[in-house]
Short mmCIF file of C-alpha atoms in Angstrom, two decimals:
data_model
loop_
_atom_site.label_atom_id
_atom_site.label_comp_id
_atom_site.label_asym_id
_atom_site.label_seq_id
_atom_site.Cartn_x
_atom_site.Cartn_y
_atom_site.Cartn_z
CA MET O 1 108.42 105.04 125.35
CA ILE O 2 108.11 106.59 128.74
CA ARG O 3 111.32 107.94 130.21
CA SER O 4 109.82 110.56 132.53
CA VAL O 5 106.56 110.82 134.42
CA CYS O 6 104.95 114.06 135.58
CA VAL O 7 103.04 113.61 138.78
CA PHE O 8 100.50 116.25 139.95
CA CYS O 9 99.82 116.10 143.78
CA GLY O 10 99.24 118.28 146.71
CA SER O 11 101.20 120.76 148.80
CA SER O 12 99.16 119.44 151.66
CA THR O 13 99.23 115.85 153.06
CA GLY O 14 95.39 115.62 153.31
CA SER O 15 93.44 114.03 156.06
CA ARG O 16 94.36 110.37 155.62
CA PRO O 17 97.75 108.75 156.04
CA GLU O 18 96.99 106.75 152.79
CA TYR O 19 97.61 109.95 150.72
CA VAL O 20 101.21 110.20 151.82
CA ALA O 21 101.73 106.52 151.55
CA ALA O 22 100.45 106.52 148.01
CA ALA O 23 102.83 109.42 147.11
CA GLU O 24 105.70 107.62 148.57
CA ALA O 25 104.76 104.33 146.80
CA MET O 26 104.48 106.22 143.42
CA GLY O 27 107.87 107.94 143.85
CA ARG O 28 109.48 104.66 144.76
CA GLU O 29 107.93 102.77 141.81
CA ILE O 30 108.98 105.54 139.37
CA ALA O 31 112.61 105.46 140.65
CA LEU O 32 112.86 101.68 140.62
CA ARG O 33 111.83 101.60 136.97
CA GLY O 34 114.59 104.08 136.04
CA LEU O 35 112.12 106.75 135.09
CA ARG O 36 112.65 110.42 135.88
CA LEU O 37 110.06 111.98 138.09
CA VAL O 38 108.92 115.47 137.07
CA TYR O 39 106.73 117.32 139.70
CA GLY O 40 105.89 120.72 141.11
CA GLY O 41 109.19 121.29 142.89
CA GLY O 42 107.75 121.68 146.50
CA ASN O 43 109.10 120.09 149.61
CA ILE O 44 105.77 119.98 151.58
CA GLY O 45 102.53 117.78 151.42
CA THR O 46 102.28 114.88 149.11
CA MET O 47 104.61 116.66 146.69
CA GLY O 48 107.51 116.50 149.13
CA ALA O 49 106.75 112.91 150.09
CA LEU O 50 106.71 111.87 146.41
CA ALA O 51 110.18 113.58 145.69
CA ARG O 52 111.79 112.32 148.84
CA SER O 53 110.71 108.74 148.17
CA ALA O 54 111.87 108.86 144.53
CA LEU O 55 115.28 110.26 145.60
CA ALA O 56 115.67 107.66 148.47
CA SER O 57 115.01 104.91 145.88
CA GLY O 58 117.82 106.11 143.61
CA GLY O 59 115.68 108.10 141.21
CA GLU O 60 116.23 111.35 139.31
CA VAL O 61 113.83 114.13 140.18
CA THR O 62 113.12 117.36 138.27
CA GLY O 63 111.10 119.95 140.12
CA ILE O 64 109.55 122.89 138.22
CA ILE O 65 108.42 125.76 140.40
CA PRO O 66 107.27 129.37 139.81
CA ARG O 67 109.63 132.02 141.10
CA LYS O 68 106.93 133.37 143.36
CA LEU O 69 106.49 129.96 145.10
CA TYR O 70 110.30 129.28 145.05
CA GLU O 71 110.98 132.32 147.17
CA ALA O 72 108.29 131.26 149.68
CA VAL O 73 109.07 127.57 150.33
CA GLU O 74 111.85 125.39 151.57
CA HIS O 75 113.24 122.92 149.02
CA VAL O 76 114.38 119.32 149.08
CA GLU O 77 117.65 118.56 147.37
CA ILE O 78 116.64 117.21 144.02
CA THR O 79 118.47 116.29 140.80
CA GLU O 80 117.26 119.36 138.94
CA LEU O 81 115.23 122.43 140.04
CA VAL O 82 113.82 124.64 137.20
CA ILE O 83 112.44 128.04 138.23
CA SER O 84 109.57 129.15 135.84
CA ALA O 85 108.26 132.66 135.29
CA GLY O 86 104.76 131.78 136.46
CA MET O 87 102.18 129.07 136.64
CA HIS O 88 101.45 128.80 132.88
CA ASP O 89 105.12 128.65 132.20
CA ARG O 90 105.51 125.96 134.84
CA LYS O 91 102.78 123.72 133.34
CA ALA O 92 104.30 124.10 129.86
CA LYS O 93 107.75 123.12 131.09
CA MET O 94 106.28 120.20 133.00
CA ALA O 95 104.42 118.97 129.96
CA GLU O 96 107.48 119.41 127.81
CA ALA O 97 109.76 117.48 130.16
CA SER O 98 107.31 114.53 130.58
CA ASP O 99 106.19 111.38 128.63
CA ALA O 100 103.16 110.64 130.76
CA PHE O 101 101.07 112.30 133.50
CA ILE O 102 99.57 111.03 136.71
CA ALA O 103 97.36 112.81 139.22
CA LEU O 104 97.43 111.78 142.85
CA PRO O 105 94.92 113.08 145.35
CA GLY O 106 95.31 116.93 145.62
CA GLY O 107 93.43 120.18 145.53
CA ILE O 108 92.43 122.73 143.00
CA GLY O 109 95.93 123.00 141.49
CA THR O 110 96.09 119.21 141.04
CA PHE O 111 92.65 119.11 139.35
CA GLU O 112 93.58 122.11 137.13
CA GLU O 113 96.82 120.47 136.06
CA LEU O 114 95.09 117.07 135.48
CA PHE O 115 92.25 118.63 133.34
CA GLU O 116 94.61 120.79 131.28
CA VAL O 117 96.93 117.88 130.15
CA TRP O 118 93.81 115.64 129.53
CA ALA O 119 92.22 118.35 127.44
CA TRP O 120 95.52 118.78 125.51
CA ARG O 121 95.46 115.11 124.79
CA GLN O 122 91.82 115.31 123.71
CA ILE O 123 92.53 118.23 121.45
CA GLY O 124 95.59 116.62 119.91
CA TYR O 125 98.28 118.89 121.31
CA HIS O 126 100.10 115.71 122.63
CA ALA O 127 99.59 112.01 122.69
CA LYS O 128 101.04 111.34 126.14
CA PRO O 129 98.93 109.07 128.43
CA VAL O 130 97.06 110.62 131.44
CA GLY O 131 96.28 108.61 134.53
CA LEU O 132 94.78 108.92 138.02
CA LEU O 133 96.02 107.02 141.08
CA GLU O 134 92.84 106.24 143.03
CA VAL O 135 93.52 106.31 146.73
CA ALA O 136 90.93 105.52 149.35
CA GLY O 137 88.07 106.34 147.06
CA PHE O 138 89.25 109.93 146.60
CA TYR O 139 88.50 110.15 142.90
CA ALA O 140 85.26 108.11 143.01
CA PRO O 141 82.99 111.13 143.17
CA LEU O 142 84.96 112.87 140.34
CA LEU O 143 84.69 109.78 138.19
CA GLY O 144 80.93 109.51 138.83
CA PHE O 145 80.59 113.14 137.83
CA LEU O 146 82.65 112.53 134.71
CA ASP O 147 80.24 109.63 133.87
CA ARG O 148 77.38 112.05 134.18
CA VAL O 149 79.18 114.57 131.90
CA ALA O 150 79.46 111.87 129.31
CA SER O 151 75.86 110.67 129.72
CA GLU O 152 74.74 114.14 129.21
CA GLY O 153 76.58 114.51 125.98
CA PHE O 154 79.39 116.84 127.04
CA LEU O 155 82.20 114.27 127.00
CA LYS O 156 82.59 111.50 124.41
CA PRO O 157 82.80 108.09 125.94
CA SER O 158 86.14 107.55 124.06
CA HIS O 159 87.57 110.61 125.75
CA LEU O 160 86.46 109.35 129.21
CA SER O 161 87.95 105.97 128.59
CA ASP O 162 91.19 107.63 127.51
CA LEU O 163 91.75 108.58 131.25
CA ILE O 164 93.57 105.66 132.84
CA VAL O 165 92.58 104.98 136.39
CA ASP O 166 94.10 102.43 138.78
CA ASP O 167 94.65 102.10 142.58
CA ASP O 168 98.14 100.49 142.33
CA PRO O 169 101.16 102.59 141.28
CA ALA O 170 103.00 99.71 139.44
CA ARG O 171 99.86 98.67 137.62
CA LEU O 172 99.02 102.23 136.65
CA LEU O 173 102.57 102.75 135.30
CA ASP O 174 102.30 99.46 133.30
CA ARG O 175 98.98 100.59 131.78
CA LEU O 176 100.37 104.01 130.89
CA SER O 177 103.34 102.44 129.18
CA ARG O 178 100.99 100.30 127.05
CA ALA O 179 98.68 103.27 126.23
CA GLY O 180 98.44 104.40 122.64
CA PRO O 181 97.51 107.68 121.13
CA PRO O 182 94.07 109.11 121.84
CA MET O 183 91.26 106.98 120.43
CA GLU O 184 90.05 110.29 118.69
CA THR O 185 90.82 114.00 119.06
CA LYS O 186 88.56 117.00 118.77
CA THR O 187 90.54 118.26 115.85
CA ALA O 188 90.11 115.04 113.98
CA GLU O 189 86.32 115.03 114.74
CA ARG O 190 85.98 118.51 113.23
CA ARG O 191 87.72 117.57 109.92
CA ARG O 192 85.07 114.83 109.32
#
């Protein structure tokens, strides 16, 4: 059962208004479902838009931010702010506090967070669903590349299909809530 959703997104707003609108829609949808939002703790970019939207819609918001970033940025008044020792600790705390993960458009940090939780699911460290919110074709090149990775034998098709992709926040959350455990994990494959 999903009670909290971790959303990875950017400290920038990107070059299209659709990115901020998507972050706001996701924050609103999470709040309206009575789910807790877990995010990177920032008040800028799509991160800030996401948190403000969830709060404005009556949601609970947990931000997890490394001390170094905490000291450098302004903060939105959220339900809970956790200050972590560093980036690794931040990601571990975000994963522990969440029942599902969603990546919105973002930069290197967003990609790194997405790939880490997806790899953890693939390895069997957790069985929490992982999704992408596709906005204005942002993830289309990445999804094409991942198809290539699978066709070249570096990613099993079952692991690729384990990543849930949708362009509608409500539908994506519905699909995540119906997702089961990974179809197969790397550790299970090695035992065979």
